[in-house]
mmCIF file of C-alpha atoms and ligand atoms in Angstrom:
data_model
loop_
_atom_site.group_PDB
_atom_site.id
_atom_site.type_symbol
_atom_site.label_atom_id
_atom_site.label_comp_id
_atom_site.label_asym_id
_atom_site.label_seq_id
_atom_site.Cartn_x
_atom_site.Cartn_y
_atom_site.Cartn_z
ATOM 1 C CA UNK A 224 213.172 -57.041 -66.391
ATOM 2 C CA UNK A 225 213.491 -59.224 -69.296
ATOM 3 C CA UNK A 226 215.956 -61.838 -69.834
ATOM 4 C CA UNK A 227 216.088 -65.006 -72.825
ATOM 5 C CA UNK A 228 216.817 -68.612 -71.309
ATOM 6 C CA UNK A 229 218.479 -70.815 -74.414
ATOM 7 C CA UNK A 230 217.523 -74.507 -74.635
ATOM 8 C CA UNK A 231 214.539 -73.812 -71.825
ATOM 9 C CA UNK A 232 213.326 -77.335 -72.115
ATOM 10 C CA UNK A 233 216.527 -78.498 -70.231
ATOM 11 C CA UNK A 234 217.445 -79.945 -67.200
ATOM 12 C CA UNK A 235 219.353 -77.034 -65.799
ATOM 13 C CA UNK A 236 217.528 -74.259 -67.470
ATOM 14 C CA UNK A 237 213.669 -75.402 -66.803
ATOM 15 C CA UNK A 238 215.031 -74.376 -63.359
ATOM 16 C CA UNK A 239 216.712 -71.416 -64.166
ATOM 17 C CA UNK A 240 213.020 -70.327 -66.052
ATOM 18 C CA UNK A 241 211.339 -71.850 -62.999
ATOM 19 C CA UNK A 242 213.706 -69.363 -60.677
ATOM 20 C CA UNK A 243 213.559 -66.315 -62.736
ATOM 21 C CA UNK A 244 209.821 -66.127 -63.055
ATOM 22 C CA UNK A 245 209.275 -66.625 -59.052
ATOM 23 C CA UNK A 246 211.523 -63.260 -59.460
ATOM 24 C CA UNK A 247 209.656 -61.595 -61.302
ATOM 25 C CA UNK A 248 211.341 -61.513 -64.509
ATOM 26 C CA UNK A 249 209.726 -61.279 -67.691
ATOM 27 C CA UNK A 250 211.438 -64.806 -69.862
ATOM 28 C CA UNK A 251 211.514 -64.874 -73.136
ATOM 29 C CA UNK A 252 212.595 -68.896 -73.548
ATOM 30 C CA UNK A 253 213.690 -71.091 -76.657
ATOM 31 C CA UNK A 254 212.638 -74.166 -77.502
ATOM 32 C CA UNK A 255 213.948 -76.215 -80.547
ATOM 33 C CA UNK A 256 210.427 -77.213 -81.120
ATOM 34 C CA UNK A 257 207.201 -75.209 -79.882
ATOM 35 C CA UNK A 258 204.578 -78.159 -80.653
ATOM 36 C CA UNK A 259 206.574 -80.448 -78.553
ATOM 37 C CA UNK A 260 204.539 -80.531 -75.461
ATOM 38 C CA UNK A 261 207.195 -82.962 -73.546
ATOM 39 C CA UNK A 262 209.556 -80.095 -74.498
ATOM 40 C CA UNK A 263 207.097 -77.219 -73.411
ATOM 41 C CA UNK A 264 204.465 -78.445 -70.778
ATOM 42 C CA UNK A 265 206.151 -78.465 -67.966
ATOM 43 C CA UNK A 266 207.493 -74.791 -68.924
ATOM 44 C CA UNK A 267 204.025 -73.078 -69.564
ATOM 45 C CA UNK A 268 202.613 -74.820 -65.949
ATOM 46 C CA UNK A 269 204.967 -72.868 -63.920
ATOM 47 C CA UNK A 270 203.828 -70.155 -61.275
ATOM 48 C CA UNK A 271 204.010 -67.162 -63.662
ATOM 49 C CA UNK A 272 204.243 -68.570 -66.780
ATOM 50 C CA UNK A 273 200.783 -67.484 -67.807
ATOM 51 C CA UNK A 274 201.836 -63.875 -67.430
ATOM 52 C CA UNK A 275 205.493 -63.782 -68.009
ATOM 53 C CA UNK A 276 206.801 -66.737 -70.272
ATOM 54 C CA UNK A 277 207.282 -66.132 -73.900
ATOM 55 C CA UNK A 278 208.298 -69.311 -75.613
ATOM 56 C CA UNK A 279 210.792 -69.184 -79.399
ATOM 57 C CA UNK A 280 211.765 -71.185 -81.495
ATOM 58 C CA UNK A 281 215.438 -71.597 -82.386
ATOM 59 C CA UNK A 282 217.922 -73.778 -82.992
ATOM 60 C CA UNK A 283 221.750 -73.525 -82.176
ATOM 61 C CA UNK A 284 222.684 -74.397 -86.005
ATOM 62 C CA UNK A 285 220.881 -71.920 -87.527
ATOM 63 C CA UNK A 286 222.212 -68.051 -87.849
ATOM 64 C CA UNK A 287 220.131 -65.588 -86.533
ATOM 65 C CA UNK A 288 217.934 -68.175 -85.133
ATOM 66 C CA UNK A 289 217.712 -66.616 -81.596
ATOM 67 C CA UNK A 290 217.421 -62.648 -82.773
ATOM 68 C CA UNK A 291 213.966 -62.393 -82.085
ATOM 69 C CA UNK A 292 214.345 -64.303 -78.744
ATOM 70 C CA UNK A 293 216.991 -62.254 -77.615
ATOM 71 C CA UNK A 294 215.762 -58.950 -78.841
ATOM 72 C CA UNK A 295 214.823 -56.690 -75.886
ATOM 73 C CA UNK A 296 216.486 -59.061 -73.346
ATOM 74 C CA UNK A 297 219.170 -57.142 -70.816
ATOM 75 C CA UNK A 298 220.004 -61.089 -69.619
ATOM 76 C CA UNK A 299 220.927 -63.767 -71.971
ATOM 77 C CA UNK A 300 221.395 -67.151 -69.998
ATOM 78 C CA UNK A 301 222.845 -69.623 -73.287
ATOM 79 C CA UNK A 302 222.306 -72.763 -71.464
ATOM 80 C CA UNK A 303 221.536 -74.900 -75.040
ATOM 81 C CA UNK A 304 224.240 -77.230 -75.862
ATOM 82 C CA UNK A 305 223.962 -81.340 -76.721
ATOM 83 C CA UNK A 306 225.058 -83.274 -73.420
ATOM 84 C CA UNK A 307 225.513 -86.690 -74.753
ATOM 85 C CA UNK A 308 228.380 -89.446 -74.597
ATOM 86 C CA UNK A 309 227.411 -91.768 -77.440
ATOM 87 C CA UNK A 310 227.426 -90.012 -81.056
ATOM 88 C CA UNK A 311 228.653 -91.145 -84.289
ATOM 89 C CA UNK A 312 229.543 -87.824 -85.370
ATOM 90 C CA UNK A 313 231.014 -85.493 -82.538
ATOM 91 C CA UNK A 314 231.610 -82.721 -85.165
ATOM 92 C CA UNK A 315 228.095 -82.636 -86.196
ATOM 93 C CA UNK A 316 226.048 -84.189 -82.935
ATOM 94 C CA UNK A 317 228.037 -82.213 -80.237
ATOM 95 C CA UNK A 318 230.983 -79.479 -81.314
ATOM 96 C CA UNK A 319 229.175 -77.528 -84.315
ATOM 97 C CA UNK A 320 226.251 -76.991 -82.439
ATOM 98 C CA UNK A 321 228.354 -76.098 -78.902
ATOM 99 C CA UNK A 322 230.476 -74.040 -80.534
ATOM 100 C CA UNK A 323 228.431 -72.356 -83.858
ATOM 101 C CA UNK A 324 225.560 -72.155 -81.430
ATOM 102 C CA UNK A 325 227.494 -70.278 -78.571
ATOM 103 C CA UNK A 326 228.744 -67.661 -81.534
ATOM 104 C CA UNK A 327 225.122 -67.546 -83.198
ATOM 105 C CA UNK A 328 223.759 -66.991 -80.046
ATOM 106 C CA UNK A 329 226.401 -64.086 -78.757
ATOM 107 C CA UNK A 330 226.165 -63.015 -82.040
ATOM 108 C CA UNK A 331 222.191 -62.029 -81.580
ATOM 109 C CA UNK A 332 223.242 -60.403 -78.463
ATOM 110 C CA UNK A 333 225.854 -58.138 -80.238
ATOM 111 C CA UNK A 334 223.247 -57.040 -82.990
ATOM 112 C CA UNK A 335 220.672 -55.885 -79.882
ATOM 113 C CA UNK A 336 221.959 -52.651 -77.698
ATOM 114 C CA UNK A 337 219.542 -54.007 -74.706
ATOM 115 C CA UNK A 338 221.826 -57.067 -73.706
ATOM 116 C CA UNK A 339 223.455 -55.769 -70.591
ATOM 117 C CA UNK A 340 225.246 -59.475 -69.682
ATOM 118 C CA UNK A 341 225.029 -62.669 -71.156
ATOM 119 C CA UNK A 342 225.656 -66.105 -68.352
ATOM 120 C CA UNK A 343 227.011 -68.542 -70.393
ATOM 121 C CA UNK A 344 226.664 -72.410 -68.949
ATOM 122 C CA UNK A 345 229.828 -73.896 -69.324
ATOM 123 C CA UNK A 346 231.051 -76.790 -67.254
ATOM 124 C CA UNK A 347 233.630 -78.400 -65.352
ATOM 125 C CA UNK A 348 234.768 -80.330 -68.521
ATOM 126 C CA UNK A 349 235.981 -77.359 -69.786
ATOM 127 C CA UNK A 350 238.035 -76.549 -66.680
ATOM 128 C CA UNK A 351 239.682 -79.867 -65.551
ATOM 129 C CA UNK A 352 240.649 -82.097 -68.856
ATOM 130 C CA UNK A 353 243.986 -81.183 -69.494
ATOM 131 C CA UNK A 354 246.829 -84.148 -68.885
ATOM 132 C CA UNK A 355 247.492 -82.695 -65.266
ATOM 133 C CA UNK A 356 247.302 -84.901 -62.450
ATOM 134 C CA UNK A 357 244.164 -85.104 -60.511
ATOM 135 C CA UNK A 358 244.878 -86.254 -56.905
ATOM 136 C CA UNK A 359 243.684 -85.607 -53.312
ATOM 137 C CA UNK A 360 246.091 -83.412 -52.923
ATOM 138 C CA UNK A 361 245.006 -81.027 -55.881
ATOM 139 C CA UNK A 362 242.875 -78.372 -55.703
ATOM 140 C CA UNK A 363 241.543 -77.700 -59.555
ATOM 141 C CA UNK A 364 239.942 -74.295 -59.651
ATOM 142 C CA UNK A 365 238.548 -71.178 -62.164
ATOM 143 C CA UNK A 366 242.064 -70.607 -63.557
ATOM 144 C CA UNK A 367 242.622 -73.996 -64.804
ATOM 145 C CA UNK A 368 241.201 -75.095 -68.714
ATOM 146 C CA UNK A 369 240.719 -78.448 -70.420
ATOM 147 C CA UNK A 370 243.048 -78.629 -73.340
ATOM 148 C CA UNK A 371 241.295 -79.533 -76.992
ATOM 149 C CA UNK A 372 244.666 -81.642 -77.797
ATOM 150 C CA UNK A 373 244.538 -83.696 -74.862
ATOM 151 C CA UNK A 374 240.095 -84.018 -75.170
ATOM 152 C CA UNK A 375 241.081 -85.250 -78.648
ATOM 153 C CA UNK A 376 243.509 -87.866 -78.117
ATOM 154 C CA UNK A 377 241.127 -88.921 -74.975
ATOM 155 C CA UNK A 378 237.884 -88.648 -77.486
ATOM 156 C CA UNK A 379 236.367 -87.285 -75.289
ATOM 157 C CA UNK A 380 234.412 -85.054 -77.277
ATOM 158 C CA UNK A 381 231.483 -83.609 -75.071
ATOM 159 C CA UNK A 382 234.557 -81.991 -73.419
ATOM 160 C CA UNK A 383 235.944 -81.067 -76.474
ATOM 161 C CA UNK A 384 233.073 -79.448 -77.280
ATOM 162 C CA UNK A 385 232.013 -77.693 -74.043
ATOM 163 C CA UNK A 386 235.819 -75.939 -73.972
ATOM 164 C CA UNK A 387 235.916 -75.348 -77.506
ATOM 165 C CA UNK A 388 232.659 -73.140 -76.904
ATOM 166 C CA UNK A 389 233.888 -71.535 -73.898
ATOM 167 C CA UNK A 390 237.395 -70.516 -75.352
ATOM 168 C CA UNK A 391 235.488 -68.941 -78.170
ATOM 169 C CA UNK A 392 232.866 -67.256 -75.958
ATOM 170 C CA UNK A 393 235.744 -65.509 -74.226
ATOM 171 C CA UNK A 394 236.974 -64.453 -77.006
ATOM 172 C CA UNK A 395 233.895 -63.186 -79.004
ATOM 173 C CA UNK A 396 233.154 -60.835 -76.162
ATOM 174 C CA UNK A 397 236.286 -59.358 -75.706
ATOM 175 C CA UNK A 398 236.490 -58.377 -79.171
ATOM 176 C CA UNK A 399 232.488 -56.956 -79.079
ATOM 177 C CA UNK A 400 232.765 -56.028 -75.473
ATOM 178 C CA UNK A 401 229.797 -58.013 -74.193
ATOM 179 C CA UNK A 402 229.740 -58.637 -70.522
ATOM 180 C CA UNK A 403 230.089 -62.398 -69.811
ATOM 181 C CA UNK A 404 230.047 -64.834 -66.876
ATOM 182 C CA UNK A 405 230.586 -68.711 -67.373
ATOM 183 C CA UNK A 406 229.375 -71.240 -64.895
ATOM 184 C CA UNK A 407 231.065 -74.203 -65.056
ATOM 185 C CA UNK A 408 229.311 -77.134 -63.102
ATOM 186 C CA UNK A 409 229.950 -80.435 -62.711
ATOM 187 C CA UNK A 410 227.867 -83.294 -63.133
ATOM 188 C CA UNK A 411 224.316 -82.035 -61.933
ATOM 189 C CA UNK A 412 222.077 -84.101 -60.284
ATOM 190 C CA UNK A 413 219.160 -83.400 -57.761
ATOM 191 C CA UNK A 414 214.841 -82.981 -59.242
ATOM 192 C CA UNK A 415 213.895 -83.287 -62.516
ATOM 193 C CA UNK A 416 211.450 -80.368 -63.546
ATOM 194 C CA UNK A 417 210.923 -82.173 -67.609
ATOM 195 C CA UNK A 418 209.706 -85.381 -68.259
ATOM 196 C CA UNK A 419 212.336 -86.160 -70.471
ATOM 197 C CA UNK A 420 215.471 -87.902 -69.173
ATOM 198 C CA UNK A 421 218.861 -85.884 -69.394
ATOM 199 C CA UNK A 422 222.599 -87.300 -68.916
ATOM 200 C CA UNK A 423 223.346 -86.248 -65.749
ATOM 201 C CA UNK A 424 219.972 -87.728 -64.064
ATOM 202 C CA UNK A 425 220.725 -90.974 -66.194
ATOM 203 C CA UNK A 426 223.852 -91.545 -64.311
ATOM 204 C CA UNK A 427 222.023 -91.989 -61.096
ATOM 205 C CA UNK A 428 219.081 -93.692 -63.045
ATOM 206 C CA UNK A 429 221.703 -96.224 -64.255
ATOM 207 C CA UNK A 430 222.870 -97.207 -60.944
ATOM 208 C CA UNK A 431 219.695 -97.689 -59.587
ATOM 209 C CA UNK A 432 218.156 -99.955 -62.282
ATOM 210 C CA UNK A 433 219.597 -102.660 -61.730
ATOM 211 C CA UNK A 434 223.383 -102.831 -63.325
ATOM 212 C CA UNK A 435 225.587 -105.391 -62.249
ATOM 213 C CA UNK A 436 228.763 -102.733 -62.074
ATOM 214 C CA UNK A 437 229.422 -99.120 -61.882
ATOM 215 C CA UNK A 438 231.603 -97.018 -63.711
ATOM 216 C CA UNK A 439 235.906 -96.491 -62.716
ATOM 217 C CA UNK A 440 235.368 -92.951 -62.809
ATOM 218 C CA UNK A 441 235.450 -89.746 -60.397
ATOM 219 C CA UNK A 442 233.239 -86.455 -60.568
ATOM 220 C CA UNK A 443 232.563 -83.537 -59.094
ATOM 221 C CA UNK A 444 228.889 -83.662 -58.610
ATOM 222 C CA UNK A 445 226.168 -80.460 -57.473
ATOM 223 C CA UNK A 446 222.433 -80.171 -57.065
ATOM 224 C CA UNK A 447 220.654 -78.539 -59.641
ATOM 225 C CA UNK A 448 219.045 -76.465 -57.776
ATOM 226 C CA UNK A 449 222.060 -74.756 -56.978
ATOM 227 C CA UNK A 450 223.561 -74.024 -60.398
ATOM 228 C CA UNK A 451 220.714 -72.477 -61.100
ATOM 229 C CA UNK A 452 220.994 -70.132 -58.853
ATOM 230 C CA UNK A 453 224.519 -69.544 -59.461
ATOM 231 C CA UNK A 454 223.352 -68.634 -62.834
ATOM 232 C CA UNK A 455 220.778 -65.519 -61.519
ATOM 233 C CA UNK A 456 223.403 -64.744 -58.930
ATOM 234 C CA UNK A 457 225.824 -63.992 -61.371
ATOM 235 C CA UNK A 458 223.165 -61.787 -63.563
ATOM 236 C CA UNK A 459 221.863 -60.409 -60.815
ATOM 237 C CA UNK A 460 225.686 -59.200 -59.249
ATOM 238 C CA UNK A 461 227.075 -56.616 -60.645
ATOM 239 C CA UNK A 462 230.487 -57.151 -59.893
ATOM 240 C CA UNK A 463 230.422 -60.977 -61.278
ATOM 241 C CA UNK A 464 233.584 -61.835 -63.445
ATOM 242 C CA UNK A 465 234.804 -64.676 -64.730
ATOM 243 C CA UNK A 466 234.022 -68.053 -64.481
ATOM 244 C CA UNK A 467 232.421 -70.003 -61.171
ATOM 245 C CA UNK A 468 233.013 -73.528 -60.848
ATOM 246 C CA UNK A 469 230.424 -75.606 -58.976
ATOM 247 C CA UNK A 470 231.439 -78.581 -57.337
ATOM 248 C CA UNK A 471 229.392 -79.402 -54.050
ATOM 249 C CA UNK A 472 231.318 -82.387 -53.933
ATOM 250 C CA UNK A 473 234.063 -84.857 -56.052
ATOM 251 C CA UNK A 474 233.466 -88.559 -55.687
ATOM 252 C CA UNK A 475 234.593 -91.922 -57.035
ATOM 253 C CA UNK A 476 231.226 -93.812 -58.437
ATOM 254 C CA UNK A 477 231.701 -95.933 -55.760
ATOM 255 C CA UNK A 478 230.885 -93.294 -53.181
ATOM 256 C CA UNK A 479 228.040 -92.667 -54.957
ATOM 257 C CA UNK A 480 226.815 -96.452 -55.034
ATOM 258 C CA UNK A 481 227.514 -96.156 -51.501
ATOM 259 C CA UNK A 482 225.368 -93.002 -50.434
ATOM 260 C CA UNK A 483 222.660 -94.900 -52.482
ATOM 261 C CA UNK A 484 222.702 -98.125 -49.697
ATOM 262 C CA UNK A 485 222.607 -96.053 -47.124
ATOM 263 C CA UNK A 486 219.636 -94.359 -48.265
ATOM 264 C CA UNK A 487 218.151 -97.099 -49.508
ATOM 265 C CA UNK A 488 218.725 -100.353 -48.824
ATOM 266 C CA UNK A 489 216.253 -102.093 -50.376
ATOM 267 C CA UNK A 490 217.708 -100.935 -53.622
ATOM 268 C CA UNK A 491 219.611 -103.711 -55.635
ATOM 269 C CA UNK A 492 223.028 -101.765 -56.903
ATOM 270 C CA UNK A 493 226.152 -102.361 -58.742
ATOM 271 C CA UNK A 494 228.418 -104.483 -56.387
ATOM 272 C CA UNK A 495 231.717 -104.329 -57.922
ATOM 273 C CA UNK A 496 233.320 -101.868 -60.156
ATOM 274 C CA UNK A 497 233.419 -102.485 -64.173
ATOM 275 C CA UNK A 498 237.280 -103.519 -64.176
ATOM 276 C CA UNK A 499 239.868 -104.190 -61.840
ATOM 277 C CA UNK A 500 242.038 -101.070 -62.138
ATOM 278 C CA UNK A 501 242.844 -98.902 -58.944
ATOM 279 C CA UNK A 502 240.067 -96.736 -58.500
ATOM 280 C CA UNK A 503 240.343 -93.342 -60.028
ATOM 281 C CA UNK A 504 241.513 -90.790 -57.350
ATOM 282 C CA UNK A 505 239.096 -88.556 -55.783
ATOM 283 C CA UNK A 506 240.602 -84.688 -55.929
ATOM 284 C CA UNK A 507 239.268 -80.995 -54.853
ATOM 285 C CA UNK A 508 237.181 -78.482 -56.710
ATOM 286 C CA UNK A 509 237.629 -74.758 -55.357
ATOM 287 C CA UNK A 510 234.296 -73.114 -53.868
ATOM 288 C CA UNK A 511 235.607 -69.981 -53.013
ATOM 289 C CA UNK A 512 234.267 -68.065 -55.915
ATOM 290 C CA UNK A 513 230.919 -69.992 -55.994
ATOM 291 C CA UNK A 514 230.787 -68.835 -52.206
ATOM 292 C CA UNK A 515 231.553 -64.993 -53.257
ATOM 293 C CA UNK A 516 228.203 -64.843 -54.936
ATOM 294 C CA UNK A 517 226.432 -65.914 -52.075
ATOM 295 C CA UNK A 518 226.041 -69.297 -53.058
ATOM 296 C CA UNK A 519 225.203 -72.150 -50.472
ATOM 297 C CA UNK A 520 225.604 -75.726 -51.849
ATOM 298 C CA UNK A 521 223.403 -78.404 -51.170
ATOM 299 C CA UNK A 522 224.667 -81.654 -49.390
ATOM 300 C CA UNK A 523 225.196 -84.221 -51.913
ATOM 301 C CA UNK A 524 222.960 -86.297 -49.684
ATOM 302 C CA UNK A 525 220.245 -84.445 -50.256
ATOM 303 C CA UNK A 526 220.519 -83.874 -54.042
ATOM 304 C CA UNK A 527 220.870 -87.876 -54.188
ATOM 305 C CA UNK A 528 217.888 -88.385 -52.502
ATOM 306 C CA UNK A 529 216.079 -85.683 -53.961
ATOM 307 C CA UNK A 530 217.089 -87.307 -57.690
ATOM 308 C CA UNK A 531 215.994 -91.183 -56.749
ATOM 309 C CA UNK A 532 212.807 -89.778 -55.503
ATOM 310 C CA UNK A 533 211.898 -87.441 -58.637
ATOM 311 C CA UNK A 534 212.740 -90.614 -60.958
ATOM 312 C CA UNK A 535 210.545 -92.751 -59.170
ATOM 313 C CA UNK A 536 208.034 -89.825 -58.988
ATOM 314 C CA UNK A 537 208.581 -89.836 -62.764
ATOM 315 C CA UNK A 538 208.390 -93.619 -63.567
ATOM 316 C CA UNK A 539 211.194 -94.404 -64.932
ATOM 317 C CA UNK A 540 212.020 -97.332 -62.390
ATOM 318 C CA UNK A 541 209.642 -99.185 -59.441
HETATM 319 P P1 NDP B 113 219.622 -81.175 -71.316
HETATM 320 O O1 NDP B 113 219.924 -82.240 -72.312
HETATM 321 O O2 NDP B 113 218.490 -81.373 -70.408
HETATM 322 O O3 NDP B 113 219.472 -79.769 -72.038
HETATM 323 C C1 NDP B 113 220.149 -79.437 -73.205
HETATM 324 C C2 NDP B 113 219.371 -78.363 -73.928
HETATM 325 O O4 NDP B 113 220.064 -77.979 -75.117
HETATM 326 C C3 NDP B 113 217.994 -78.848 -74.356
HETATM 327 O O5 NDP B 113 217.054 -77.840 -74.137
HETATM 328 C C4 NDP B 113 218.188 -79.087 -75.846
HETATM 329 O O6 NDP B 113 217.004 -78.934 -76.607
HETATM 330 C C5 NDP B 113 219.154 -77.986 -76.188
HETATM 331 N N1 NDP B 113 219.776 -78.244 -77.469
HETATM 332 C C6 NDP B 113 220.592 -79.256 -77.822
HETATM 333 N N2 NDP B 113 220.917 -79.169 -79.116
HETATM 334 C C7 NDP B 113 220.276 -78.083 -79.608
HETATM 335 C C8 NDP B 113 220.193 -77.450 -80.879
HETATM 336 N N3 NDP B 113 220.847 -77.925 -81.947
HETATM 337 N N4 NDP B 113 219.447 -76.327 -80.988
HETATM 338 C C9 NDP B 113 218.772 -75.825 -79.938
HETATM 339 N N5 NDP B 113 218.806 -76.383 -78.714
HETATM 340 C C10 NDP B 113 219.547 -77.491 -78.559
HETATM 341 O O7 NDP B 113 220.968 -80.995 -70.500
HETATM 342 P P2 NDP B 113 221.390 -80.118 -69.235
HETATM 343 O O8 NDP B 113 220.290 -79.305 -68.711
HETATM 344 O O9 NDP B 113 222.105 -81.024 -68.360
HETATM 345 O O10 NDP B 113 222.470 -79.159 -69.925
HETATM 346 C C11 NDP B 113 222.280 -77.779 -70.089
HETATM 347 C C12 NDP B 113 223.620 -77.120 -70.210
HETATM 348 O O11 NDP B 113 224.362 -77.381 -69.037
HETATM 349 C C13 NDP B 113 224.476 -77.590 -71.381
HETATM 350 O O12 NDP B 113 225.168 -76.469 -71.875
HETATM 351 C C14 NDP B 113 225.447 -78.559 -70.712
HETATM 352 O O13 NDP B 113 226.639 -78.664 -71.422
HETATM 353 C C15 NDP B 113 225.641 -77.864 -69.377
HETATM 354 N N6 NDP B 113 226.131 -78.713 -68.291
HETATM 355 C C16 NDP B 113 225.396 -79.791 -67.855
HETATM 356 C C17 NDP B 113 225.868 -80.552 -66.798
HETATM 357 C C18 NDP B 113 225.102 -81.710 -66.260
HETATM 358 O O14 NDP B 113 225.660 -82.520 -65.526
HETATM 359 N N7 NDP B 113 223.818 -81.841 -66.532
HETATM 360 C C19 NDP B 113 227.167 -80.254 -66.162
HETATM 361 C C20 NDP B 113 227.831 -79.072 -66.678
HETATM 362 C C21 NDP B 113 227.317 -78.354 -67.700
HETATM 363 P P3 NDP B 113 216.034 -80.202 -76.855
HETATM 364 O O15 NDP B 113 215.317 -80.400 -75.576
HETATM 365 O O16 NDP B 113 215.184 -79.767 -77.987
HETATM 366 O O17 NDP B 113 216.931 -81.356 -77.187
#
């Protein structure tokens, strides 16, 4: 089988391409550019690769620029989309390319009769931003969805722009009756495939380089391993609907500073929070439907562990 992988040089989706070709699958992958070798050779050294990768170029901002990698593909996994907090222009740097990108790229799949289901990679962001309260004794889960008013007056505009592409995504296939799953992880940690350093891995990076505090904030974190398996689970099942959330587990920063002594306590780590506000409540993420496809999460522990040890592998701390 053939299948296209969007934004292949990423975090998440080098191990989705990693997964699918220990599968068997034929993957045709994108790339935004082929004679970046940081962005491509780790890709092309993978069991299989040889044989079964076929790397495009495309880029989410320009139409038609993923026809001829998603020509001939009966799985489309759209994983490209910017993942950054600090832009100047979220229009331009994050919601144009999350949201034209997500209809340029469903749009290739409508114009090709072999796309059988597309896996969209959402996230969590575009599940639990909405003004409701977040508390232990709240279970968020597949039927909730961030609100653009309230990601707007927050600025937060990575969630803005992850829930403005989802809404549309739903929407797009409904009217072209494409089959589409969403997974919506949370922050995703665990081994770094790249040598490039992505968001999610810099969070951990952060804490462990030496900062004096850590963040007042509360995620749901999940290995990476994990959600990419999620991802060929939900191709791979026919009777996948909907969206999956994947939250292994939701934890104040300080939890997280705190797993890191106990692992390590040589480490030098953030001692005190970054203000003096109550700490941000911790609250639940639903696993049930995660758990329907057969998914089994990885301890937080372990992805932790598994993330301090592929940064030092990596270099980028001592
Ligand atoms: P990465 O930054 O590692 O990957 C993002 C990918 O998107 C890269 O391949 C990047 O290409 C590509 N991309 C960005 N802009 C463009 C563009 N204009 N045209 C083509 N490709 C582009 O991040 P992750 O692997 O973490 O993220 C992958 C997906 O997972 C995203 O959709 C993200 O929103 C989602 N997600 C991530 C979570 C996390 O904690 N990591 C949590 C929940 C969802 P290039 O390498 O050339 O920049």
């Amino acid at each position: 089988k053939t299948v296209c992988v969007t934004g292949a040089s990423g975090f998440i989706a080098s191990w989705i391409v990693k997964f699918l070709l220990q599968r068997g699958y034929t993957v045709k992958a994108s790339v935004r550019d082929l004679n970046d070798t940081k962005k491509t050779a780790h890709l092309l050294a993978l069991d299989g690769a040889r044989e079964r990768l076929h790397l495009f170029k495309a880029n989410l901002l320009e139409e038609g620029s993923f026809d001829a990698a998603i020509d001939g593909c009966e799985g489309v996994f759209h994983t490209a989309s910017p993942f950054y907090h600090a832009v100047q222009d979220p229009q331009a740097e994050l919601i144009d390319p999350a949201l034209k990108g997500t209809l340029n790229v469903l749009g290739s799949c409508a114009k090709t009769s072999s796309v059988k289901k597309v896996v969209l990679t959402s996230s969590i962001a575009a599940v639990a931003y909405n003004g409701k309260p977040r508390t232990p004794d709240v279970v968020v889960d597949e039927t909730w969805w961030s609100h653009p008013d309230f990601c707007r007056e927050m600025k937060m505009w990575y969630v803005l722009s992850k829930t403005l592409a989802e809404e549309a995504a739903w929407k797009f296939v409904k009217e072209k009756g494409i089959d589409m799953v969403a997974i919506n992880p949370a922050m995703v940690v665990g081994p770094l495939l790249q040598p490039t350093l992505n968001t999610s891995a810099a969070a951990i990076l952060n804490l462990i380089k030496g900062a004096e505090t850590f963040q007042n904030s509360t995620f749901g974190w999940v290995d990476v391993r994990d959600v990419a398996n999620a991802h060929i689970l939900a191709f791979e099942n026919p009777s996948a609907n909907g969206r999956y959330c994947l939250v292994e587990s939701v934890k104040h920063y300080s939890e997280i500073v705190k797993l890191l002594r106990e692992l390590y306590p040589g480490l030098k780590l953030p001692g005190k929070c970054a203000d003096d506000e109550p700490f941000v409540p911790v609250y639940h993420v639903s696993k049930e439907k995660a758990k329907s496809l057969g998914l089994e999460f990885t301890p937080l522990e372990q992805s932790i562990k598994d993330t301090v040890e592929s940064l030092k592998e990596k270099n980028f701390f001592n």
